[in-house]
PDB file of C-alpha atoms in Angstrom:
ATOM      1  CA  UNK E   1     101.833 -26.063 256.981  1.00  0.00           C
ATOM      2  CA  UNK E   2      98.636 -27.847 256.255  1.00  0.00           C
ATOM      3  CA  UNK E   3      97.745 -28.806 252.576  1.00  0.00           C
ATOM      4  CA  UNK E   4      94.885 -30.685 250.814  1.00  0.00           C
ATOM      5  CA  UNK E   5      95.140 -32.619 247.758  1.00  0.00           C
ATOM      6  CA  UNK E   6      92.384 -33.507 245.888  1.00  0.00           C
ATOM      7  CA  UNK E   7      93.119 -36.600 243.267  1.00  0.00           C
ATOM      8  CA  UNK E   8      90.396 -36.604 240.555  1.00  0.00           C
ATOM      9  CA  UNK E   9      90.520 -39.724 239.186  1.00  0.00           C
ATOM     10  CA  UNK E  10      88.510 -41.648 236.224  1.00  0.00           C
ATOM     11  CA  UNK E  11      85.811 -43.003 239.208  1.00  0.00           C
ATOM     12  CA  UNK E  12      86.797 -41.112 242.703  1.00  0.00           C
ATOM     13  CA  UNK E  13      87.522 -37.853 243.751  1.00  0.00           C
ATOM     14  CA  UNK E  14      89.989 -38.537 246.613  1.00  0.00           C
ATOM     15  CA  UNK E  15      90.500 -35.410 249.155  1.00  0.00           C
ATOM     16  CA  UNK E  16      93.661 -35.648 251.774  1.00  0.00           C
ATOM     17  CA  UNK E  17      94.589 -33.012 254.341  1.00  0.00           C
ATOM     18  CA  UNK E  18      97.324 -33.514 256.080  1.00  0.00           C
ATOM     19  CA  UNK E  19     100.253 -31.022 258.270  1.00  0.00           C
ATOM     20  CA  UNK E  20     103.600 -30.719 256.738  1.00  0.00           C
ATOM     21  CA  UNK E  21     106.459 -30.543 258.771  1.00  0.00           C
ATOM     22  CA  UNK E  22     110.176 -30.775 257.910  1.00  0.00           C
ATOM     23  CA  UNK E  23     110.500 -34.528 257.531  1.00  0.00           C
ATOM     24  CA  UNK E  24     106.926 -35.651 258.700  1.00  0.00           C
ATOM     25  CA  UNK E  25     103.576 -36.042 257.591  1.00  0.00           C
ATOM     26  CA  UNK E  26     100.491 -35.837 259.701  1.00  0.00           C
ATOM     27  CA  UNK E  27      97.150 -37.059 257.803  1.00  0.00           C
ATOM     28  CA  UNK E  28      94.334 -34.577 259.388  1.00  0.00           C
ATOM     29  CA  UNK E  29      91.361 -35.795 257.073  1.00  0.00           C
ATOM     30  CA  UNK E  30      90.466 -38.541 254.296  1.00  0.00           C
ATOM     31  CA  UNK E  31      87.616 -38.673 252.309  1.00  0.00           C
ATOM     32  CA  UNK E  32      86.601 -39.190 249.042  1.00  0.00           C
ATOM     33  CA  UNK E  33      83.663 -38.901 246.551  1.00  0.00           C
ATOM     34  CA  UNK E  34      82.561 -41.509 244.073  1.00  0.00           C
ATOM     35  CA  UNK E  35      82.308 -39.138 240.034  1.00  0.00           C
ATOM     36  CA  UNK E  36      82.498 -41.064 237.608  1.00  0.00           C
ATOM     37  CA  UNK E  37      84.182 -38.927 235.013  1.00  0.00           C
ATOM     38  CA  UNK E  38      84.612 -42.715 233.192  1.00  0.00           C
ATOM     39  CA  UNK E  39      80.971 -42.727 232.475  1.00  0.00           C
ATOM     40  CA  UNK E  40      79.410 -44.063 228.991  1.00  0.00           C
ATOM     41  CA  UNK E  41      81.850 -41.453 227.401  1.00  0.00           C
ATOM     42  CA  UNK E  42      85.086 -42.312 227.986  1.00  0.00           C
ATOM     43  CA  UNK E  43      85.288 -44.726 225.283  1.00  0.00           C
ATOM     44  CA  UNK E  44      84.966 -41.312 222.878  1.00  0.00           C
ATOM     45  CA  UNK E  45      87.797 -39.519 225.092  1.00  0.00           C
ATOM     46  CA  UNK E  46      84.965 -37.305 226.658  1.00  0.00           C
ATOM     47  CA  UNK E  47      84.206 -36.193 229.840  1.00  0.00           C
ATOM     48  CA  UNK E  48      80.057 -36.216 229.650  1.00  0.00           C
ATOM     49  CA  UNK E  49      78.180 -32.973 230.783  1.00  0.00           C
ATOM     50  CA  UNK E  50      76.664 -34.749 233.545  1.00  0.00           C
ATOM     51  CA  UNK E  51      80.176 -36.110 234.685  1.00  0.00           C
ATOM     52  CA  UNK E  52      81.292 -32.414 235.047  1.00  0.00           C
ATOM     53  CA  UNK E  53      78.140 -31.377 236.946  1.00  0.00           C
ATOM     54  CA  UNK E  54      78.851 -34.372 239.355  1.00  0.00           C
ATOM     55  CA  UNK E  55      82.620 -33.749 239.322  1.00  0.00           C
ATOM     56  CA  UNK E  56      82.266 -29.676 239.910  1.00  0.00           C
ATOM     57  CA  UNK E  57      80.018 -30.036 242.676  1.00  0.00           C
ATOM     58  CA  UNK E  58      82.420 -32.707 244.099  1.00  0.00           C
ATOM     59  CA  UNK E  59      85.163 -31.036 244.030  1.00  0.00           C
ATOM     60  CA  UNK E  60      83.546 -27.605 245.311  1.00  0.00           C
ATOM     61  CA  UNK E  61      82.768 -29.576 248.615  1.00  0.00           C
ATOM     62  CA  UNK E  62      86.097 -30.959 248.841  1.00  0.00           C
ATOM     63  CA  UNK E  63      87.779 -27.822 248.631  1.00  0.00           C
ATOM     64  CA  UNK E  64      84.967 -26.876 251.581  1.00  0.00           C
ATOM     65  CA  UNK E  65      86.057 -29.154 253.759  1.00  0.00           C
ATOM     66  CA  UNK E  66      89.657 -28.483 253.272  1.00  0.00           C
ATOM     67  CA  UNK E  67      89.394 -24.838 254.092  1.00  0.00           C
ATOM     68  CA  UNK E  68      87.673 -25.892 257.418  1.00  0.00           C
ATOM     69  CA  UNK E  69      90.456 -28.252 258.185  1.00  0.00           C
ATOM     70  CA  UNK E  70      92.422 -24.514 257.225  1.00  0.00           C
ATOM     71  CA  UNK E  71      94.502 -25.896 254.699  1.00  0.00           C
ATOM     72  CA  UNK E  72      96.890 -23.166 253.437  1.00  0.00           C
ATOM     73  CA  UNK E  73      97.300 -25.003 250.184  1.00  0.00           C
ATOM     74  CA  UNK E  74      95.181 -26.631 248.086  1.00  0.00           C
ATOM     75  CA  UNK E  75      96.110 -28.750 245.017  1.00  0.00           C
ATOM     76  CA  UNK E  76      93.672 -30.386 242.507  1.00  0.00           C
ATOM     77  CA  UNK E  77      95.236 -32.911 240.578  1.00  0.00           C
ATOM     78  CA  UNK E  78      93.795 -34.469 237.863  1.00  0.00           C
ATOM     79  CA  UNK E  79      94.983 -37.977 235.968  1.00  0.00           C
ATOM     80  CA  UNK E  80      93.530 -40.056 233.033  1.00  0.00           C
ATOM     81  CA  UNK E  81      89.699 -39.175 232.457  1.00  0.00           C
ATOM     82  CA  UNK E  82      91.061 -35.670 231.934  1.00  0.00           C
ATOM     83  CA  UNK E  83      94.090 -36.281 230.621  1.00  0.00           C
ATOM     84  CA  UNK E  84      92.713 -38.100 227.380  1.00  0.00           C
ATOM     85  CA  UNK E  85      89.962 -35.859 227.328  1.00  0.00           C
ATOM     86  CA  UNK E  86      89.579 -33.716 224.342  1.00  0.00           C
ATOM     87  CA  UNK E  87      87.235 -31.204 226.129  1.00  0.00           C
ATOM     88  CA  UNK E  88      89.273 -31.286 229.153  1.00  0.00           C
ATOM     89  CA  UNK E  89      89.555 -27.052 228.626  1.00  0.00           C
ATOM     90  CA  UNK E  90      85.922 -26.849 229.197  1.00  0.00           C
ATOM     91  CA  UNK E  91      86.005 -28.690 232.271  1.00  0.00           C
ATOM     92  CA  UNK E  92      88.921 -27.454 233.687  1.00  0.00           C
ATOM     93  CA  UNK E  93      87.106 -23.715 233.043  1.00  0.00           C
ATOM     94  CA  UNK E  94      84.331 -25.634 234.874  1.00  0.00           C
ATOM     95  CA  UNK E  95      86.610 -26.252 237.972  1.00  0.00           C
ATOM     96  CA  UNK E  96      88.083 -22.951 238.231  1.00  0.00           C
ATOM     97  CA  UNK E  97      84.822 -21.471 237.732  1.00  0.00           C
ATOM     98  CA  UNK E  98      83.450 -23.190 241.011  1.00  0.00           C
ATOM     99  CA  UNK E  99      86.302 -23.220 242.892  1.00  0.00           C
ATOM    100  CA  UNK E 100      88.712 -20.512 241.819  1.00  0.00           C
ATOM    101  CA  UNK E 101      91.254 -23.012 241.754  1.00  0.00           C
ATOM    102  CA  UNK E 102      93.485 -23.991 238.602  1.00  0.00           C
ATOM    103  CA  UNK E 103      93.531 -28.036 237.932  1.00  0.00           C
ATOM    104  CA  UNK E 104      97.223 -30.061 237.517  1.00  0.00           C
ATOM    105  CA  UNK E 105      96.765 -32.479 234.678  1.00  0.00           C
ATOM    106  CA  UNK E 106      99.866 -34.643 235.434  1.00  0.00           C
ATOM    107  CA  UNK E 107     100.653 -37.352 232.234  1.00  0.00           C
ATOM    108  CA  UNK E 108     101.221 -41.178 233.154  1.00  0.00           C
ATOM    109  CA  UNK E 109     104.862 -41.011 233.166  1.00  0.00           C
ATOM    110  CA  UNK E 110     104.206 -38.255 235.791  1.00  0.00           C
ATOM    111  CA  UNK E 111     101.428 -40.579 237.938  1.00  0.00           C
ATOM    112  CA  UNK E 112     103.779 -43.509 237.918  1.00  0.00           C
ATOM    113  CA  UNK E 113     106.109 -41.476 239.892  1.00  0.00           C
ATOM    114  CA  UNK E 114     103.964 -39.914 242.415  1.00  0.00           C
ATOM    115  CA  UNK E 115     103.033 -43.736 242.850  1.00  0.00           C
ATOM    116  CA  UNK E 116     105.841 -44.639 243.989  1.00  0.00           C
ATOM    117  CA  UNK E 117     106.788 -41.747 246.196  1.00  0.00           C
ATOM    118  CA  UNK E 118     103.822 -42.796 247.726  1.00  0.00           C
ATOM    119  CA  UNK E 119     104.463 -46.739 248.118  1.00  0.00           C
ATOM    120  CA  UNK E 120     108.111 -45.514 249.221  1.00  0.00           C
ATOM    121  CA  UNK E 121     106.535 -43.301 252.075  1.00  0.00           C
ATOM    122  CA  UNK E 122     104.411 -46.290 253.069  1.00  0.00           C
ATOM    123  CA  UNK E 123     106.827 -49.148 252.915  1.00  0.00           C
ATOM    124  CA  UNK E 124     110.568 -47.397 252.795  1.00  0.00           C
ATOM    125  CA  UNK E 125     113.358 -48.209 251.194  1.00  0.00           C
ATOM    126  CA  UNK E 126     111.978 -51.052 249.392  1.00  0.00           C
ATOM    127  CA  UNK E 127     114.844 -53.550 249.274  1.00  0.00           C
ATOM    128  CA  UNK E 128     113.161 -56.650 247.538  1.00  0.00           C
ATOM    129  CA  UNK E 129     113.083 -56.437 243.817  1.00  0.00           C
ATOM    130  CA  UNK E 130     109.115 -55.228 243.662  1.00  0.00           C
ATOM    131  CA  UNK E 131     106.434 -54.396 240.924  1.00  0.00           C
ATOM    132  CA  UNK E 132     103.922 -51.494 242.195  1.00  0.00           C
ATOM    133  CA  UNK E 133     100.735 -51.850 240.511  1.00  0.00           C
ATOM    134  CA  UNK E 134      97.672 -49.085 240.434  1.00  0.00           C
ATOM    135  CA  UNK E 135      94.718 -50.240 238.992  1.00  0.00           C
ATOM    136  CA  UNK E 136      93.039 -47.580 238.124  1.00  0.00           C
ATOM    137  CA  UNK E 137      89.570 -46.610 236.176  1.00  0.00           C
ATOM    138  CA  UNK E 138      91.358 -44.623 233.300  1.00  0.00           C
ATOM    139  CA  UNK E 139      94.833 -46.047 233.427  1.00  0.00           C
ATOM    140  CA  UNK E 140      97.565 -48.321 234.782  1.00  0.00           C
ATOM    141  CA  UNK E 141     100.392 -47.573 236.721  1.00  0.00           C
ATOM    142  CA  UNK E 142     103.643 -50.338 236.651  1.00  0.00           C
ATOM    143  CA  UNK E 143     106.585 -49.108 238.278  1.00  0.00           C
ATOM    144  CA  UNK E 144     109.332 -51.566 239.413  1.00  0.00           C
ATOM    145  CA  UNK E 145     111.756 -50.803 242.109  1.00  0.00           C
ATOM    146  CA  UNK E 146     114.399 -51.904 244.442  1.00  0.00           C
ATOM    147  CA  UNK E 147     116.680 -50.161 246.999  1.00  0.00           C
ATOM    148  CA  UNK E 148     114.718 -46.544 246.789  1.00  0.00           C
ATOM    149  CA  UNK E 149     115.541 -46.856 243.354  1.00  0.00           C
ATOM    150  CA  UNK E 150     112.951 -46.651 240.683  1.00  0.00           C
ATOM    151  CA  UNK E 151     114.175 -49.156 237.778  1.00  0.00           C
ATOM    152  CA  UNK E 152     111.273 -48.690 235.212  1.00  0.00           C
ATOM    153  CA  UNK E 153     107.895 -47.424 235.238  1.00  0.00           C
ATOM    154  CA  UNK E 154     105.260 -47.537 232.498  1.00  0.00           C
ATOM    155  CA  UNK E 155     101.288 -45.943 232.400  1.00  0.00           C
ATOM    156  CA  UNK E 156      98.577 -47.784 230.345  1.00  0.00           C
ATOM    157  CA  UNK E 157      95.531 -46.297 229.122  1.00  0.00           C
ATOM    158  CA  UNK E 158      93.921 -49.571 230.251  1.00  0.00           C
ATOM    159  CA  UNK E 159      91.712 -48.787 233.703  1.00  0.00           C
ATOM    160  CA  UNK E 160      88.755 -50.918 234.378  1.00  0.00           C
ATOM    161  CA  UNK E 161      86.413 -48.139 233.549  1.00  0.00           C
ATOM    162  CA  UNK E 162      87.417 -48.366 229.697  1.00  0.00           C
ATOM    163  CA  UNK E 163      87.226 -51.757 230.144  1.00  0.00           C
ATOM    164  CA  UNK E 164      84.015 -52.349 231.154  1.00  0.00           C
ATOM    165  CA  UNK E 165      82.871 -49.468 228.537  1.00  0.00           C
ATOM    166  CA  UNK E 166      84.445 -51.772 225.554  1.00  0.00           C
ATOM    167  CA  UNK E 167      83.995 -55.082 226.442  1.00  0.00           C
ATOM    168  CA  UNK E 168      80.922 -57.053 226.983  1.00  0.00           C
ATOM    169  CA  UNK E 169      80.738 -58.208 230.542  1.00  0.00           C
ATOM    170  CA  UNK E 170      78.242 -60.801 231.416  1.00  0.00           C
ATOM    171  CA  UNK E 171      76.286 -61.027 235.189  1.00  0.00           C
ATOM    172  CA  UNK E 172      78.280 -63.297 235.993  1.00  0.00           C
ATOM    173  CA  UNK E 173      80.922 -63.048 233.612  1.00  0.00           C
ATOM    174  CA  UNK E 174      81.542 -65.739 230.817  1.00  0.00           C
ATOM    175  CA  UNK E 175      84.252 -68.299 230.691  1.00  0.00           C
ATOM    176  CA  UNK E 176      84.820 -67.108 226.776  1.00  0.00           C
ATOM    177  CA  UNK E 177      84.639 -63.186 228.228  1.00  0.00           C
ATOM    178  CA  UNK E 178      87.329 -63.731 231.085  1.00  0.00           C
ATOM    179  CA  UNK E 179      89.609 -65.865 228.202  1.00  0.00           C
ATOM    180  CA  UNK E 180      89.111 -62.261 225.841  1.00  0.00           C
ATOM    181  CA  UNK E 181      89.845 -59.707 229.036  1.00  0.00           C
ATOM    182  CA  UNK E 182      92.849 -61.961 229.947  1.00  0.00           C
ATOM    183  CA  UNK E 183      94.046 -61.780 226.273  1.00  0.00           C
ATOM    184  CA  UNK E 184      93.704 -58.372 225.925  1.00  0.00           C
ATOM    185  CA  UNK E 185      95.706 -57.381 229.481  1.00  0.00           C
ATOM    186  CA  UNK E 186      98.246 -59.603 228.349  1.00  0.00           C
ATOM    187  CA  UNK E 187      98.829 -57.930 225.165  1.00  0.00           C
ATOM    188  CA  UNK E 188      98.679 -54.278 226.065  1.00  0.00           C
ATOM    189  CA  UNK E 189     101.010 -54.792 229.108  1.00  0.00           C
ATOM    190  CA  UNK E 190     103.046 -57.138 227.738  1.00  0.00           C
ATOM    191  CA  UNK E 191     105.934 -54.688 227.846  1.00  0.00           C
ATOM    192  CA  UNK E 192     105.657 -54.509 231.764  1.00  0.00           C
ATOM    193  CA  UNK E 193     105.817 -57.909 232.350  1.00  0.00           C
ATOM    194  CA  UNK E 194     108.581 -58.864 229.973  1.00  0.00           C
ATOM    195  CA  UNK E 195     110.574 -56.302 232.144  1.00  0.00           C
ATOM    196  CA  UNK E 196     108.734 -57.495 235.584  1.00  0.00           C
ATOM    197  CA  UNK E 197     110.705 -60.906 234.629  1.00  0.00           C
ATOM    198  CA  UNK E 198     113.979 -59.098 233.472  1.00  0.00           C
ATOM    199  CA  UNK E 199     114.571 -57.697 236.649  1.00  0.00           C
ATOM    200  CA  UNK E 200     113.659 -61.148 238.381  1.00  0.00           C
ATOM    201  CA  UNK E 201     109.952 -59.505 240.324  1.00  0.00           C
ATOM    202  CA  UNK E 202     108.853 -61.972 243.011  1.00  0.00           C
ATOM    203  CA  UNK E 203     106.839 -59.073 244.843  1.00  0.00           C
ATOM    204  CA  UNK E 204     103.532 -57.415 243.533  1.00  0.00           C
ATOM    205  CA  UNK E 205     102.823 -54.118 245.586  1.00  0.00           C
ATOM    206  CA  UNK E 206      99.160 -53.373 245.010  1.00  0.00           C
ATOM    207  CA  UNK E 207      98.011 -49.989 246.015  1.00  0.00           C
ATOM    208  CA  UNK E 208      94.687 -47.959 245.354  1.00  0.00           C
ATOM    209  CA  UNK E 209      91.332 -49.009 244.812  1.00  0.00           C
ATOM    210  CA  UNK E 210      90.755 -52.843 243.562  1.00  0.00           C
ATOM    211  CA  UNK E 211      93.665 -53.772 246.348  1.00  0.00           C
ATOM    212  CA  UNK E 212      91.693 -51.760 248.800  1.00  0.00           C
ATOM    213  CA  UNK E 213      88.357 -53.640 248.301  1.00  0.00           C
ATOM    214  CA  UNK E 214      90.549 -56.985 247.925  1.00  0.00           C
ATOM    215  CA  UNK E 215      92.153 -56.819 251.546  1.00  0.00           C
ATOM    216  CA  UNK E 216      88.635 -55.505 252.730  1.00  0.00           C
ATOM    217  CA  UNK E 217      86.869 -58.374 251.672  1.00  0.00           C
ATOM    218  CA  UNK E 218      89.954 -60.554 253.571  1.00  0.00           C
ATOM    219  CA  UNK E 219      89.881 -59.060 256.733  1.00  0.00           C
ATOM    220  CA  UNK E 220      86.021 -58.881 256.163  1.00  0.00           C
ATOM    221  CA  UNK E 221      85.993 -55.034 256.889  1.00  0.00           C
ATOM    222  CA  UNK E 222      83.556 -52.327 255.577  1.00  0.00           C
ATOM    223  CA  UNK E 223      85.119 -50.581 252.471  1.00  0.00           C
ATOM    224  CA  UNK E 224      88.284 -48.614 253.316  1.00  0.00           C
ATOM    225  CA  UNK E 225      87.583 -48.735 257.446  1.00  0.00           C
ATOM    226  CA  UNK E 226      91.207 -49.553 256.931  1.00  0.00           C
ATOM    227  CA  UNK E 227      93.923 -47.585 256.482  1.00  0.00           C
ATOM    228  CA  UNK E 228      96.859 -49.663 255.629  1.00  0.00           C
ATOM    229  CA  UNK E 229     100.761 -49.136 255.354  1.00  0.00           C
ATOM    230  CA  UNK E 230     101.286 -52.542 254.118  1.00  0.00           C
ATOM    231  CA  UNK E 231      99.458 -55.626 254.570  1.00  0.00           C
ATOM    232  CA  UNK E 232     100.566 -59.359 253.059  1.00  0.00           C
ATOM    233  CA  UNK E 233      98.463 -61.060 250.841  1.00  0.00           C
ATOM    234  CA  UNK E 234      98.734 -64.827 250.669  1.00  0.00           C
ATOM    235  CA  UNK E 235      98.722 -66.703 246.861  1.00  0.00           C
ATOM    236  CA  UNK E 236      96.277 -68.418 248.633  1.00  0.00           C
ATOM    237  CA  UNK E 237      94.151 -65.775 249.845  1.00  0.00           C
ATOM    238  CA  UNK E 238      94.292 -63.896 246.652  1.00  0.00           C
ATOM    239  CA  UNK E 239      93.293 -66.852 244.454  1.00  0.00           C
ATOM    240  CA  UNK E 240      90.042 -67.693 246.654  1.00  0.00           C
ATOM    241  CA  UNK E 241      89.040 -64.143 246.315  1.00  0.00           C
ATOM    242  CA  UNK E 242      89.478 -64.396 242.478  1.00  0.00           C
ATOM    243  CA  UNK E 243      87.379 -67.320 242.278  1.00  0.00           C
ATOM    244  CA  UNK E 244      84.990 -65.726 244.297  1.00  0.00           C
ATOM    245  CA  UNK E 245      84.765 -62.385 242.305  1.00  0.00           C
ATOM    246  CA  UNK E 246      84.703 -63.798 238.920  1.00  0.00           C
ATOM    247  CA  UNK E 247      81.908 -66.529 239.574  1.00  0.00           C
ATOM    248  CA  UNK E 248      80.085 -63.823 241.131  1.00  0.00           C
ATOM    249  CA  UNK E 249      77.130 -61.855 240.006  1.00  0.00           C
ATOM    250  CA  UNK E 250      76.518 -58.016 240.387  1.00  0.00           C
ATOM    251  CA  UNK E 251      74.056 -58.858 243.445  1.00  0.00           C
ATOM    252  CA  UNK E 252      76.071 -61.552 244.608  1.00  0.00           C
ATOM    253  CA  UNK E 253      79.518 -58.616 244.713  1.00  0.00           C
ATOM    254  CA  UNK E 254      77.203 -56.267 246.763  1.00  0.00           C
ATOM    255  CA  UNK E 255      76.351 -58.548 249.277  1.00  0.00           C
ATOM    256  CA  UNK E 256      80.159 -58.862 250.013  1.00  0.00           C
ATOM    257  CA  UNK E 257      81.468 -57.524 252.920  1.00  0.00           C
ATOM    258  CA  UNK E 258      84.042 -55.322 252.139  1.00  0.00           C
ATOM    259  CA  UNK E 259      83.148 -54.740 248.962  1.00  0.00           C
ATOM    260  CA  UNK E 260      83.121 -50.848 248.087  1.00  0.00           C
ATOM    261  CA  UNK E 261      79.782 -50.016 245.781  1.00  0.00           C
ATOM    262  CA  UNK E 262      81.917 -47.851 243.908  1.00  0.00           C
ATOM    263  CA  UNK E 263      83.952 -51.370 242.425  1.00  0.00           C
ATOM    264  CA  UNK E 264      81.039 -54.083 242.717  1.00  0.00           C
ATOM    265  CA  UNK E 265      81.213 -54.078 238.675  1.00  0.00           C
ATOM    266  CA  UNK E 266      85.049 -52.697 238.356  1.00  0.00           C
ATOM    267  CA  UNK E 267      86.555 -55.484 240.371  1.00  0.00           C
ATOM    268  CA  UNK E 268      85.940 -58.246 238.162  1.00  0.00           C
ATOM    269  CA  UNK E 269      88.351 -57.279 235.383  1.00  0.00           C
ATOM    270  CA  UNK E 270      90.876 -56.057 237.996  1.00  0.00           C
ATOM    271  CA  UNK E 271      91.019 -59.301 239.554  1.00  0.00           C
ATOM    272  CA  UNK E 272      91.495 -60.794 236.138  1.00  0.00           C
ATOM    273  CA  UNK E 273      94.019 -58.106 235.471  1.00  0.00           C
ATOM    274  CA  UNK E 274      96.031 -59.203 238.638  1.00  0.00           C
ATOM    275  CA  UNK E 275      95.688 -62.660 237.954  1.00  0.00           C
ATOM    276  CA  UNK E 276      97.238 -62.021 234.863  1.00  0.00           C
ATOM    277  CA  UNK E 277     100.079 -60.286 236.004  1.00  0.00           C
ATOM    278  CA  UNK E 278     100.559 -63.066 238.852  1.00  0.00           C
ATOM    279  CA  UNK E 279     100.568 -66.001 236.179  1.00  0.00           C
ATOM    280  CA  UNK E 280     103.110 -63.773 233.677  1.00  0.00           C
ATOM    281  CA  UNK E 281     105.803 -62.510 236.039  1.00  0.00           C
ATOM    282  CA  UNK E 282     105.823 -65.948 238.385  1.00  0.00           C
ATOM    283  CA  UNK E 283     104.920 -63.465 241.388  1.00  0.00           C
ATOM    284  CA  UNK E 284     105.171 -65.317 244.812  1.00  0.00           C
ATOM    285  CA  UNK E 285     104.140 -62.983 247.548  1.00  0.00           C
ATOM    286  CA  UNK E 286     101.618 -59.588 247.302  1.00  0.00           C
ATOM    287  CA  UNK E 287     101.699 -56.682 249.352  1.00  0.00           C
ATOM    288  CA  UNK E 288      98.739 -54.572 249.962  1.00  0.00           C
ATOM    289  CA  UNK E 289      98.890 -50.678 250.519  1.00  0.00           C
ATOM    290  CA  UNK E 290      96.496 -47.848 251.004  1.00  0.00           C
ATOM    291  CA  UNK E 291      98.843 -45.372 249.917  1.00  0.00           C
ATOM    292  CA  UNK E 292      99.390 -44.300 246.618  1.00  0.00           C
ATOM    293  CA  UNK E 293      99.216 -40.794 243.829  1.00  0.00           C
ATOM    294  CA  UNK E 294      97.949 -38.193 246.377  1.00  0.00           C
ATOM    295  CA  UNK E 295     100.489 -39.509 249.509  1.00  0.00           C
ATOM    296  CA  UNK E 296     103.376 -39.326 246.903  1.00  0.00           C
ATOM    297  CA  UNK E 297     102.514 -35.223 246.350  1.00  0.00           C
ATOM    298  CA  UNK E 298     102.899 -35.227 249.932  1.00  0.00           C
ATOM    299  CA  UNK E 299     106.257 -37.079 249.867  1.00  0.00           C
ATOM    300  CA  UNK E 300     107.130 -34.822 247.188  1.00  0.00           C
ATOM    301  CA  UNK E 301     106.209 -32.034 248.972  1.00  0.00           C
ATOM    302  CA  UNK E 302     108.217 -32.558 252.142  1.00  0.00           C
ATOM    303  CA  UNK E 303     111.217 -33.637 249.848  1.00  0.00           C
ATOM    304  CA  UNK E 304     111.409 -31.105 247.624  1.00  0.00           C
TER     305      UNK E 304
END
């Protein structure tokens, strides 16, 4: 059977097609569109007009390309810009309207676990004691797991697209700015990383975006030319890339190779985001993957 997914997230619209067989998955097609549904209104919990013109339209090719790929089955699954939304009817309307398609608004507990599924059909069993993280633009995912075993998982209304929308952000950012971001991570996930040290975390799984463009700008790659399973990430590596990105300027981020133009503004507080969770949990080794929500439906999928 061949299936697309389509993850709508807060900045991306991410399209997979892939064949399903009995214990396998085959990835046909990967591409994704850039949306912005966290646009100047997601600080109100709206989804602007022009975000749903951009989003429809998206999604309408997507669902183009996944019938020529002949996908049997195709799922549109949509996470926090629409979740929070308080006009998400209207644009859901809007997306059956174009497509004929119905839209899955999943909840955070719900992403966290399709998060992992996908992590766990990237990496396996997962023996070490690990911390997934998903930066996203409209939340964050923390799920911590060892063995195949998911111990604890928690979803933040926290992604860098709020962020950037509520705090001011200097070009480059300020010393006093970074100190305020940093306090404010610190306090809304505070919960995840008194349990991160509970269960004695050494290893910080980044998947999605920001740990895309990070490991891009390392192996000094165009944005997501890459496709990774799992790739290490030195202390040492990460840290000179944080130093880099938050002395930066706007120009001086899209000048970067590597650096996606969808998260030349977006990367600075996820970098100060992850540097946070480094310094709280006493993390000692990162792992970078390129799998994450939309491989986990297809983990699901063959599992179920």
């Amino acid at each position: 059977m061949i299936v697309a997914i389509i993850d709508l997230g807060t900045n991306t619209s991410n399209l997979v097609v892939a064949r399903l067989n009995s214990h396998d998955i085959e990835i046909r097609f990967q591409g994704k569109e850039y949306v912005r549904l966290g646009d100047y209104k997601i600080t109100e919990n709206m989804i602007s007009p022009e975000a749903i013109q951009r989003a429809t339209a998206s999604v309408e090719r997507q669902v183009a390309t996944a019938k020529e790929w002949n996908a049997g089955k195709i799922r549109i699954i949509a996470t926090s810009a629409v979740r929070h939304a308080s006009n998400q009817k209207e644009f859901i309307t809007a997306i059956r309207q174009k497509t004929g398609l119905e839209t899955e608004i999943i909840d955070g507990e719900r992403e966290a676990t399709l998060i992992y599924y996908g992590v766990k059909l990237a990496m396996g069993s997962l023996p070490e004691t690990s911390a997934i993280l998903d930066i996203g633009g409209g939340s964050n995912e923390i799920i911590i797991c060892e063995n195949g075993n998911m111990h604890w998982k928690g979803s933040y209304p926290s992604g860098m697209s709020r962020v950037i929308n509520s705090f001011p952000i200097s070009d480059p950012i300020t010393r006093s700015e970074a100190i305020t971001l940093t306090d404010y991570f610190n306090s809304v996930h505070r919960e995840a990383f008194d349990q991160c040290r509970n269960y004695g975390v050494k290893t910080l799984i980044g998947c999605s975006g920001a740990f895309n463009t990070l490991a891009d700008i390392i192996d000094q790659v165009n944005p997501e030319e890459k496709f990774r399973s799992a790739k290490e990430i030195t202390i040492s590596d990460f840290e000179n890339v944080h130093r880099k990105i938050v002395a930066s300027t706007h120009r001086d981020r899209a000048e970067m190779i590597g650096m996606d133009p969808v998260r030349t503004d977006l990367i600075v507080p996820a970098m100060i985001l992850s540097c946070a969770f480094i310094e709280n949990t006493g993390i000692s080794k990162i792992l970078q993957t390129s799998y994450a929500l939309r491989e986990g439906i297809l983990f699901e999928m063959i599992n179920s």
